Every structure is written in C-alpha cells, then in structure tokens.
C-alpha cells in the first residue's frame, strides 16, 4: 500500500497547528504563519542586530522620513514566536515618531500579541531590544 506523502504532510501540519493553538494566541499563530515586514531594506537609515540569551539573532531595519518610521523590516534565525514578535513590532512602529517607537515596551508587544507563554516572553524582549538598537544606530548616523 502506497503512502500519500502530501496527505501525510497535510495531516502533520494540521496536527502541529492544533498543538500550537493550545499554547499560543490566534494572533501569534497568524503573525508567525503569515509574517509581516520580513526581509530587508536596501539602504536602511538604522539597523539593529541583537543575539538573545537563547542564541537566536534578530535584525530590524528602519527607514525614517520626516522624523517618522516610514518602513521597517525584520529577519530572525529564531523560533516561530520571534517571527510573530518581529511581524507585530514592525507593524506597531510604522508611522511612529522615534520617541513613540522608543517608548514601546515588551509588555506593549505582548499585549498586542495576546500574550505569550512564560518561556517565550524573552522572544518579545529580544525584538524590542533589537528595535532600540536600530533606533540607536539611526541616532548615531544623524548626529
Ligand atoms: Fe530565541 Fe524565541 S527568539 S527562542
């Protein structure tokens, strides 16, 4: 009897998704499976790259126009949660002034994501630390 690999893969994917739903909010799953603003900006105004205690690295690039973040992109070699965090955070900072973006905390990010399990909270801290590094880099370029 042959095994339908596609069918098997689909069943496996459904199972993984069902398991994830027991742990993560709908928003986290949506933002992890359908990332927003993932990728790179060719000539960004500020770049932050931070490696967290988990060993994963997140990069955030920002473009600033008239004192506001007009565009941002993130990349991560980390977990699915870090993809959800990068997606949500880059959405949150769009059209924000530098001061407003700097005021965003990991608690704000967690709130927008509908929370994270305790063991994944550090992923949101890593995302916010990376944003601050990108803003720092932008600040040192315009001084
Ligand atoms: Fe490293 Fe999530 S970013 S475990």
PDB file of N, CA and C in Angstrom, residues 11-102:
ATOM      1  N   UNK A  11      -1.647  16.326   7.111  1.00  0.00           N
ATOM      2  CA  UNK A  11      -2.145  15.886   8.417  1.00  0.00           C
ATOM      3  C   UNK A  11      -1.201  16.334   9.537  1.00  0.00           C
ATOM      4  N   UNK A  12       0.106  16.222   9.223  1.00  0.00           N
ATOM      5  CA  UNK A  12       1.133  16.613  10.197  1.00  0.00           C
ATOM      6  C   UNK A  12       1.040  18.111  10.487  1.00  0.00           C
ATOM      7  N   UNK A  13       0.874  18.880   9.421  1.00  0.00           N
ATOM      8  CA  UNK A  13       0.777  20.341   9.544  1.00  0.00           C
ATOM      9  C   UNK A  13      -0.448  20.718  10.374  1.00  0.00           C
ATOM     10  N   UNK A  14      -1.562  20.056  10.117  1.00  0.00           N
ATOM     11  CA  UNK A  14      -2.795  20.310  10.868  1.00  0.00           C
ATOM     12  C   UNK A  14      -2.579  20.002  12.348  1.00  0.00           C
ATOM     13  N   UNK A  15      -1.881  18.898  12.604  1.00  0.00           N
ATOM     14  CA  UNK A  15      -1.631  18.493  13.993  1.00  0.00           C
ATOM     15  C   UNK A  15      -0.746  19.530  14.699  1.00  0.00           C
ATOM     16  N   UNK A  16       0.301  19.989  14.003  1.00  0.00           N
ATOM     17  CA  UNK A  16       1.211  20.989  14.580  1.00  0.00           C
ATOM     18  C   UNK A  16       0.441  22.259  14.910  1.00  0.00           C
ATOM     19  N   UNK A  17      -0.436  22.646  13.989  1.00  0.00           N
ATOM     20  CA  UNK A  17      -1.237  23.851  14.179  1.00  0.00           C
ATOM     21  C   UNK A  17      -2.192  23.679  15.363  1.00  0.00           C
ATOM     22  N   UNK A  18      -2.801  22.508  15.465  1.00  0.00           N
ATOM     23  CA  UNK A  18      -3.721  22.246  16.582  1.00  0.00           C
ATOM     24  C   UNK A  18      -2.977  22.314  17.910  1.00  0.00           C
ATOM     25  N   UNK A  19      -1.767  21.753  17.937  1.00  0.00           N
ATOM     26  CA  UNK A  19      -0.953  21.783  19.169  1.00  0.00           C
ATOM     27  C   UNK A  19      -0.604  23.225  19.516  1.00  0.00           C
ATOM     28  N   UNK A  20      -0.229  24.011  18.477  1.00  0.00           N
ATOM     29  CA  UNK A  20       0.168  25.409  18.701  1.00  0.00           C
ATOM     30  C   UNK A  20      -0.991  26.216  19.264  1.00  0.00           C
ATOM     31  N   UNK A  21      -2.205  25.907  18.808  1.00  0.00           N
ATOM     32  CA  UNK A  21      -3.395  26.657  19.256  1.00  0.00           C
ATOM     33  C   UNK A  21      -3.646  26.482  20.748  1.00  0.00           C
ATOM     34  N   UNK A  22      -3.162  25.362  21.289  1.00  0.00           N
ATOM     35  CA  UNK A  22      -3.360  25.134  22.721  1.00  0.00           C
ATOM     36  C   UNK A  22      -2.432  26.016  23.556  1.00  0.00           C
ATOM     37  N   UNK A  23      -1.360  26.482  22.945  1.00  0.00           N
ATOM     38  CA  UNK A  23      -0.336  27.231  23.687  1.00  0.00           C
ATOM     39  C   UNK A  23      -0.328  28.720  23.336  1.00  0.00           C
ATOM     40  N   UNK A  24      -0.546  29.034  22.054  1.00  0.00           N
ATOM     41  CA  UNK A  24      -0.391  30.414  21.584  1.00  0.00           C
ATOM     42  C   UNK A  24      -1.728  31.046  21.217  1.00  0.00           C
ATOM     43  N   UNK A  25      -1.764  32.375  21.296  1.00  0.00           N
ATOM     44  CA  UNK A  25      -2.965  33.110  20.907  1.00  0.00           C
ATOM     45  C   UNK A  25      -3.142  33.016  19.387  1.00  0.00           C
ATOM     46  N   UNK A  26      -4.359  33.289  18.944  1.00  0.00           N
ATOM     47  CA  UNK A  26      -4.637  33.277  17.499  1.00  0.00           C
ATOM     48  C   UNK A  26      -3.751  34.283  16.774  1.00  0.00           C
ATOM     49  N   UNK A  27      -3.531  35.436  17.424  1.00  0.00           N
ATOM     50  CA  UNK A  27      -2.715  36.487  16.802  1.00  0.00           C
ATOM     51  C   UNK A  27      -1.279  36.004  16.603  1.00  0.00           C
ATOM     52  N   UNK A  28      -0.718  35.351  17.613  1.00  0.00           N
ATOM     53  CA  UNK A  28       0.660  34.861  17.498  1.00  0.00           C
ATOM     54  C   UNK A  28       0.752  33.877  16.334  1.00  0.00           C
ATOM     55  N   UNK A  29      -0.185  32.970  16.260  1.00  0.00           N
ATOM     56  CA  UNK A  29      -0.159  31.970  15.185  1.00  0.00           C
ATOM     57  C   UNK A  29      -0.299  32.647  13.823  1.00  0.00           C
ATOM     58  N   UNK A  30      -1.225  33.590  13.722  1.00  0.00           N
ATOM     59  CA  UNK A  30      -1.441  34.302  12.458  1.00  0.00           C
ATOM     60  C   UNK A  30      -0.175  35.058  12.029  1.00  0.00           C
ATOM     61  N   UNK A  31       0.450  35.765  12.968  1.00  0.00           N
ATOM     62  CA  UNK A  31       1.633  36.568  12.635  1.00  0.00           C
ATOM     63  C   UNK A  31       2.878  35.709  12.414  1.00  0.00           C
ATOM     64  N   UNK A  32       2.899  34.517  12.994  1.00  0.00           N
ATOM     65  CA  UNK A  32       4.046  33.627  12.777  1.00  0.00           C
ATOM     66  C   UNK A  32       3.932  32.909  11.437  1.00  0.00           C
ATOM     67  N   UNK A  33       2.691  32.527  11.082  1.00  0.00           N
ATOM     68  CA  UNK A  33       2.489  31.791   9.825  1.00  0.00           C
ATOM     69  C   UNK A  33       2.408  32.705   8.618  1.00  0.00           C
ATOM     70  N   UNK A  34       2.013  33.952   8.845  1.00  0.00           N
ATOM     71  CA  UNK A  34       1.917  34.937   7.756  1.00  0.00           C
ATOM     72  C   UNK A  34       2.698  36.190   8.145  1.00  0.00           C
ATOM     73  N   UNK A  35       4.018  36.096   8.110  1.00  0.00           N
ATOM     74  CA  UNK A  35       4.842  37.204   8.602  1.00  0.00           C
ATOM     75  C   UNK A  35       4.610  38.510   7.851  1.00  0.00           C
ATOM     76  N   UNK A  36       4.624  39.593   8.617  1.00  0.00           N
ATOM     77  CA  UNK A  36       4.564  40.931   8.045  1.00  0.00           C
ATOM     78  C   UNK A  36       5.958  41.535   8.099  1.00  0.00           C
ATOM     79  N   UNK A  37       6.308  42.274   7.053  1.00  0.00           N
ATOM     80  CA  UNK A  37       7.556  43.061   7.055  1.00  0.00           C
ATOM     81  C   UNK A  37       8.807  42.209   7.278  1.00  0.00           C
ATOM     82  N   UNK A  38       8.801  40.971   6.817  1.00  0.00           N
ATOM     83  CA  UNK A  38      10.000  40.139   6.931  1.00  0.00           C
ATOM     84  C   UNK A  38      10.849  40.381   5.692  1.00  0.00           C
ATOM     85  N   UNK A  39      12.141  40.547   5.884  1.00  0.00           N
ATOM     86  CA  UNK A  39      13.014  40.770   4.749  1.00  0.00           C
ATOM     87  C   UNK A  39      14.024  41.859   5.033  1.00  0.00           C
ATOM     88  N   UNK A  40      14.402  42.571   3.980  1.00  0.00           N
ATOM     89  CA  UNK A  40      15.469  43.554   4.122  1.00  0.00           C
ATOM     90  C   UNK A  40      15.134  44.842   3.382  1.00  0.00           C
ATOM     91  N   UNK A  41      15.688  45.947   3.887  1.00  0.00           N
ATOM     92  CA  UNK A  41      15.627  47.243   3.191  1.00  0.00           C
ATOM     93  C   UNK A  41      17.031  47.497   2.659  1.00  0.00           C
ATOM     94  N   UNK A  42      17.119  47.825   1.386  1.00  0.00           N
ATOM     95  CA  UNK A  42      18.428  48.012   0.768  1.00  0.00           C
ATOM     96  C   UNK A  42      19.293  49.063   1.438  1.00  0.00           C
ATOM     97  N   UNK A  43      18.745  50.244   1.668  1.00  0.00           N
ATOM     98  CA  UNK A  43      19.550  51.322   2.251  1.00  0.00           C
ATOM     99  C   UNK A  43      18.821  51.895   3.472  1.00  0.00           C
ATOM    100  N   UNK A  44      18.765  51.073   4.504  1.00  0.00           N
ATOM    101  CA  UNK A  44      18.054  51.460   5.722  1.00  0.00           C
ATOM    102  C   UNK A  44      18.754  52.622   6.418  1.00  0.00           C
ATOM    103  N   UNK A  45      17.988  53.404   7.175  1.00  0.00           N
ATOM    104  CA  UNK A  45      18.564  54.519   7.942  1.00  0.00           C
ATOM    105  C   UNK A  45      19.109  54.062   9.288  1.00  0.00           C
ATOM    106  N   UNK A  46      18.616  52.915   9.749  1.00  0.00           N
ATOM    107  CA  UNK A  46      19.107  52.370  11.012  1.00  0.00           C
ATOM    108  C   UNK A  46      18.965  50.859  11.020  1.00  0.00           C
ATOM    109  N   UNK A  47      19.977  50.179  11.566  1.00  0.00           N
ATOM    110  CA  UNK A  47      19.951  48.711  11.626  1.00  0.00           C
ATOM    111  C   UNK A  47      20.320  48.261  13.029  1.00  0.00           C
ATOM    112  N   UNK A  48      19.510  47.376  13.582  1.00  0.00           N
ATOM    113  CA  UNK A  48      19.838  46.773  14.871  1.00  0.00           C
ATOM    114  C   UNK A  48      19.945  45.280  14.699  1.00  0.00           C
ATOM    115  N   UNK A  49      20.951  44.699  15.330  1.00  0.00           N
ATOM    116  CA  UNK A  49      21.120  43.238  15.259  1.00  0.00           C
ATOM    117  C   UNK A  49      21.500  42.790  16.663  1.00  0.00           C
ATOM    118  N   UNK A  50      20.638  41.981  17.256  1.00  0.00           N
ATOM    119  CA  UNK A  50      20.881  41.563  18.639  1.00  0.00           C
ATOM    120  C   UNK A  50      20.712  40.053  18.751  1.00  0.00           C
ATOM    121  N   UNK A  51      21.648  39.427  19.470  1.00  0.00           N
ATOM    122  CA  UNK A  51      21.542  37.992  19.770  1.00  0.00           C
ATOM    123  C   UNK A  51      21.076  37.848  21.211  1.00  0.00           C
ATOM    124  N   UNK A  52      19.992  37.134  21.393  1.00  0.00           N
ATOM    125  CA  UNK A  52      19.426  36.965  22.732  1.00  0.00           C
ATOM    126  C   UNK A  52      20.129  35.882  23.516  1.00  0.00           C
ATOM    127  N   UNK A  53      19.726  35.726  24.756  1.00  0.00           N
ATOM    128  CA  UNK A  53      20.333  34.709  25.627  1.00  0.00           C
ATOM    129  C   UNK A  53      20.051  33.302  25.089  1.00  0.00           C
ATOM    130  N   UNK A  54      18.993  33.170  24.276  1.00  0.00           N
ATOM    131  CA  UNK A  54      18.654  31.865  23.688  1.00  0.00           C
ATOM    132  C   UNK A  54      19.593  31.505  22.537  1.00  0.00           C
ATOM    133  N   UNK A  55      20.400  32.494  22.082  1.00  0.00           N
ATOM    134  CA  UNK A  55      21.337  32.243  20.989  1.00  0.00           C
ATOM    135  C   UNK A  55      20.799  32.652  19.629  1.00  0.00           C
ATOM    136  N   UNK A  56      19.523  33.061  19.590  1.00  0.00           N
ATOM    137  CA  UNK A  56      18.921  33.482  18.320  1.00  0.00           C
ATOM    138  C   UNK A  56      19.199  34.962  18.063  1.00  0.00           C
ATOM    139  N   UNK A  57      19.288  35.294  16.784  1.00  0.00           N
ATOM    140  CA  UNK A  57      19.577  36.675  16.400  1.00  0.00           C
ATOM    141  C   UNK A  57      18.405  37.274  15.625  1.00  0.00           C
ATOM    142  N   UNK A  58      18.065  38.509  15.986  1.00  0.00           N
ATOM    143  CA  UNK A  58      17.029  39.251  15.267  1.00  0.00           C
ATOM    144  C   UNK A  58      17.673  40.504  14.689  1.00  0.00           C
ATOM    145  N   UNK A  59      17.276  40.847  13.464  1.00  0.00           N
ATOM    146  CA  UNK A  59      17.733  42.100  12.855  1.00  0.00           C
ATOM    147  C   UNK A  59      16.505  42.919  12.502  1.00  0.00           C
ATOM    148  N   UNK A  60      16.546  44.187  12.843  1.00  0.00           N
ATOM    149  CA  UNK A  60      15.475  45.109  12.435  1.00  0.00           C
ATOM    150  C   UNK A  60      16.105  46.289  11.713  1.00  0.00           C
ATOM    151  N   UNK A  61      15.547  46.626  10.562  1.00  0.00           N
ATOM    152  CA  UNK A  61      15.998  47.799   9.801  1.00  0.00           C
ATOM    153  C   UNK A  61      14.856  48.806   9.761  1.00  0.00           C
ATOM    154  N   UNK A  62      15.201  50.069   9.864  1.00  0.00           N
ATOM    155  CA  UNK A  62      14.164  51.105   9.791  1.00  0.00           C
ATOM    156  C   UNK A  62      14.541  52.166   8.747  1.00  0.00           C
ATOM    157  N   UNK A  63      13.504  52.693   8.144  1.00  0.00           N
ATOM    158  CA  UNK A  63      13.678  53.858   7.279  1.00  0.00           C
ATOM    159  C   UNK A  63      12.911  54.996   7.945  1.00  0.00           C
ATOM    160  N   UNK A  64      13.549  56.158   8.027  1.00  0.00           N
ATOM    161  CA  UNK A  64      12.941  57.289   8.724  1.00  0.00           C
ATOM    162  C   UNK A  64      12.753  58.443   7.757  1.00  0.00           C
ATOM    163  N   UNK A  65      11.521  58.949   7.721  1.00  0.00           N
ATOM    164  CA  UNK A  65      11.235  60.110   6.875  1.00  0.00           C
ATOM    165  C   UNK A  65      10.470  61.131   7.692  1.00  0.00           C
ATOM    166  N   UNK A  66      10.969  62.364   7.678  1.00  0.00           N
ATOM    167  CA  UNK A  66      10.348  63.454   8.448  1.00  0.00           C
ATOM    168  C   UNK A  66      10.128  63.078   9.911  1.00  0.00           C
ATOM    169  N   UNK A  67      11.127  62.414  10.482  1.00  0.00           N
ATOM    170  CA  UNK A  67      11.064  62.079  11.901  1.00  0.00           C
ATOM    171  C   UNK A  67      10.175  60.900  12.247  1.00  0.00           C
ATOM    172  N   UNK A  68       9.609  60.256  11.229  1.00  0.00           N
ATOM    173  CA  UNK A  68       8.751  59.088  11.491  1.00  0.00           C
ATOM    174  C   UNK A  68       9.296  57.850  10.799  1.00  0.00           C
ATOM    175  N   UNK A  69       9.030  56.702  11.410  1.00  0.00           N
ATOM    176  CA  UNK A  69       9.465  55.440  10.803  1.00  0.00           C
ATOM    177  C   UNK A  69       8.479  55.111   9.684  1.00  0.00           C
ATOM    178  N   UNK A  70       8.947  55.259   8.451  1.00  0.00           N
ATOM    179  CA  UNK A  70       8.054  55.070   7.308  1.00  0.00           C
ATOM    180  C   UNK A  70       8.004  53.603   6.884  1.00  0.00           C
ATOM    181  N   UNK A  71       9.065  52.866   7.229  1.00  0.00           N
ATOM    182  CA  UNK A  71       9.149  51.485   6.777  1.00  0.00           C
ATOM    183  C   UNK A  71      10.104  50.731   7.686  1.00  0.00           C
ATOM    184  N   UNK A  72       9.845  49.446   7.892  1.00  0.00           N
ATOM    185  CA  UNK A  72      10.800  48.632   8.652  1.00  0.00           C
ATOM    186  C   UNK A  72      10.704  47.184   8.198  1.00  0.00           C
ATOM    187  N   UNK A  73      11.810  46.474   8.387  1.00  0.00           N
ATOM    188  CA  UNK A  73      11.871  45.050   8.029  1.00  0.00           C
ATOM    189  C   UNK A  73      12.615  44.316   9.134  1.00  0.00           C
ATOM    190  N   UNK A  74      12.237  43.059   9.312  1.00  0.00           N
ATOM    191  CA  UNK A  74      12.970  42.256  10.296  1.00  0.00           C
ATOM    192  C   UNK A  74      13.372  40.916   9.684  1.00  0.00           C
ATOM    193  N   UNK A  75      14.409  40.339  10.279  1.00  0.00           N
ATOM    194  CA  UNK A  75      14.830  38.971   9.940  1.00  0.00           C
ATOM    195  C   UNK A  75      15.174  38.285  11.256  1.00  0.00           C
ATOM    196  N   UNK A  76      14.985  36.982  11.300  1.00  0.00           N
ATOM    197  CA  UNK A  76      15.351  36.239  12.507  1.00  0.00           C
ATOM    198  C   UNK A  76      15.752  34.819  12.140  1.00  0.00           C
ATOM    199  N   UNK A  77      16.694  34.288  12.881  1.00  0.00           N
ATOM    200  CA  UNK A  77      17.012  32.864  12.715  1.00  0.00           C
ATOM    201  C   UNK A  77      16.425  32.093  13.909  1.00  0.00           C
ATOM    202  N   UNK A  78      15.511  32.782  14.592  1.00  0.00           N
ATOM    203  CA  UNK A  78      14.964  32.204  15.820  1.00  0.00           C
ATOM    204  C   UNK A  78      13.659  31.457  15.626  1.00  0.00           C
ATOM    205  N   UNK A  79      12.965  31.290  16.732  1.00  0.00           N
ATOM    206  CA  UNK A  79      11.746  30.486  16.802  1.00  0.00           C
ATOM    207  C   UNK A  79      10.572  31.162  16.088  1.00  0.00           C
ATOM    208  N   UNK A  80       9.470  30.432  15.970  1.00  0.00           N
ATOM    209  CA  UNK A  80       8.254  30.979  15.377  1.00  0.00           C
ATOM    210  C   UNK A  80       7.757  32.185  16.140  1.00  0.00           C
ATOM    211  N   UNK A  81       7.930  32.172  17.443  1.00  0.00           N
ATOM    212  CA  UNK A  81       7.499  33.308  18.260  1.00  0.00           C
ATOM    213  C   UNK A  81       8.255  34.566  17.879  1.00  0.00           C
ATOM    214  N   UNK A  82       9.543  34.417  17.567  1.00  0.00           N
ATOM    215  CA  UNK A  82      10.322  35.609  17.194  1.00  0.00           C
ATOM    216  C   UNK A  82       9.836  36.172  15.860  1.00  0.00           C
ATOM    217  N   UNK A  83       9.293  35.319  14.999  1.00  0.00           N
ATOM    218  CA  UNK A  83       8.704  35.795  13.738  1.00  0.00           C
ATOM    219  C   UNK A  83       7.436  36.597  14.056  1.00  0.00           C
ATOM    220  N   UNK A  84       6.606  36.070  14.957  1.00  0.00           N
ATOM    221  CA  UNK A  84       5.383  36.782  15.348  1.00  0.00           C
ATOM    222  C   UNK A  84       5.744  38.122  15.994  1.00  0.00           C
ATOM    223  N   UNK A  85       6.781  38.122  16.835  1.00  0.00           N
ATOM    224  CA  UNK A  85       7.199  39.360  17.517  1.00  0.00           C
ATOM    225  C   UNK A  85       7.715  40.381  16.505  1.00  0.00           C
ATOM    226  N   UNK A  86       8.566  39.948  15.575  1.00  0.00           N
ATOM    227  CA  UNK A  86       9.102  40.866  14.573  1.00  0.00           C
ATOM    228  C   UNK A  86       7.990  41.419  13.689  1.00  0.00           C
ATOM    229  N   UNK A  87       7.044  40.549  13.328  1.00  0.00           N
ATOM    230  CA  UNK A  87       5.913  40.968  12.486  1.00  0.00           C
ATOM    231  C   UNK A  87       5.091  42.038  13.184  1.00  0.00           C
ATOM    232  N   UNK A  88       4.720  41.748  14.421  1.00  0.00           N
ATOM    233  CA  UNK A  88       3.856  42.672  15.155  1.00  0.00           C
ATOM    234  C   UNK A  88       4.596  43.976  15.471  1.00  0.00           C
ATOM    235  N   UNK A  89       5.852  43.852  15.902  1.00  0.00           N
ATOM    236  CA  UNK A  89       6.584  45.062  16.295  1.00  0.00           C
ATOM    237  C   UNK A  89       6.806  45.991  15.101  1.00  0.00           C
ATOM    238  N   UNK A  90       7.134  45.435  13.956  1.00  0.00           N
ATOM    239  CA  UNK A  90       7.350  46.296  12.780  1.00  0.00           C
ATOM    240  C   UNK A  90       6.035  46.958  12.352  1.00  0.00           C
ATOM    241  N   UNK A  91       4.927  46.282  12.572  1.00  0.00           N
ATOM    242  CA  UNK A  91       3.629  46.928  12.296  1.00  0.00           C
ATOM    243  C   UNK A  91       3.377  48.059  13.299  1.00  0.00           C
ATOM    244  N   UNK A  92       3.717  47.798  14.559  1.00  0.00           N
ATOM    245  CA  UNK A  92       3.449  48.781  15.616  1.00  0.00           C
ATOM    246  C   UNK A  92       4.235  50.076  15.438  1.00  0.00           C
ATOM    247  N   UNK A  93       5.431  49.974  14.845  1.00  0.00           N
ATOM    248  CA  UNK A  93       6.279  51.174  14.756  1.00  0.00           C
ATOM    249  C   UNK A  93       6.041  51.972  13.472  1.00  0.00           C
ATOM    250  N   UNK A  94       5.303  51.410  12.536  1.00  0.00           N
ATOM    251  CA  UNK A  94       5.074  52.112  11.273  1.00  0.00           C
ATOM    252  C   UNK A  94       4.317  53.419  11.523  1.00  0.00           C
ATOM    253  N   UNK A  95       4.879  54.505  10.983  1.00  0.00           N
ATOM    254  CA  UNK A  95       4.321  55.864  11.118  1.00  0.00           C
ATOM    255  C   UNK A  95       4.505  56.471  12.507  1.00  0.00           C
ATOM    256  N   UNK A  96       5.245  55.793  13.366  1.00  0.00           N
ATOM    257  CA  UNK A  96       5.505  56.344  14.702  1.00  0.00           C
ATOM    258  C   UNK A  96       6.736  57.262  14.652  1.00  0.00           C
ATOM    259  N   UNK A  97       6.751  58.271  15.528  1.00  0.00           N
ATOM    260  CA  UNK A  97       7.968  59.064  15.664  1.00  0.00           C
ATOM    261  C   UNK A  97       9.008  58.198  16.380  1.00  0.00           C
ATOM    262  N   UNK A  98      10.258  58.640  16.324  1.00  0.00           N
ATOM    263  CA  UNK A  98      11.333  57.909  17.005  1.00  0.00           C
ATOM    264  C   UNK A  98      11.023  57.804  18.505  1.00  0.00           C
ATOM    265  N   UNK A  99      10.545  58.891  19.083  1.00  0.00           N
ATOM    266  CA  UNK A  99      10.231  58.899  20.520  1.00  0.00           C
ATOM    267  C   UNK A  99       9.123  57.899  20.836  1.00  0.00           C
ATOM    268  N   UNK A 100       8.090  57.889  19.989  1.00  0.00           N
ATOM    269  CA  UNK A 100       6.979  56.948  20.214  1.00  0.00           C
ATOM    270  C   UNK A 100       7.460  55.499  20.089  1.00  0.00           C
ATOM    271  N   UNK A 101       8.313  55.240  19.110  1.00  0.00           N
ATOM    272  CA  UNK A 101       8.819  53.874  18.913  1.00  0.00           C
ATOM    273  C   UNK A 101       9.690  53.444  20.094  1.00  0.00           C
ATOM    274  N   UNK A 102      10.474  54.416  20.600  1.00  0.00           N
ATOM    275  CA  UNK A 102      11.351  54.116  21.746  1.00  0.00           C
ATOM    276  C   UNK A 102      10.545  53.805  23.004  1.00  0.00           C
TER     277      UNK A 102
END
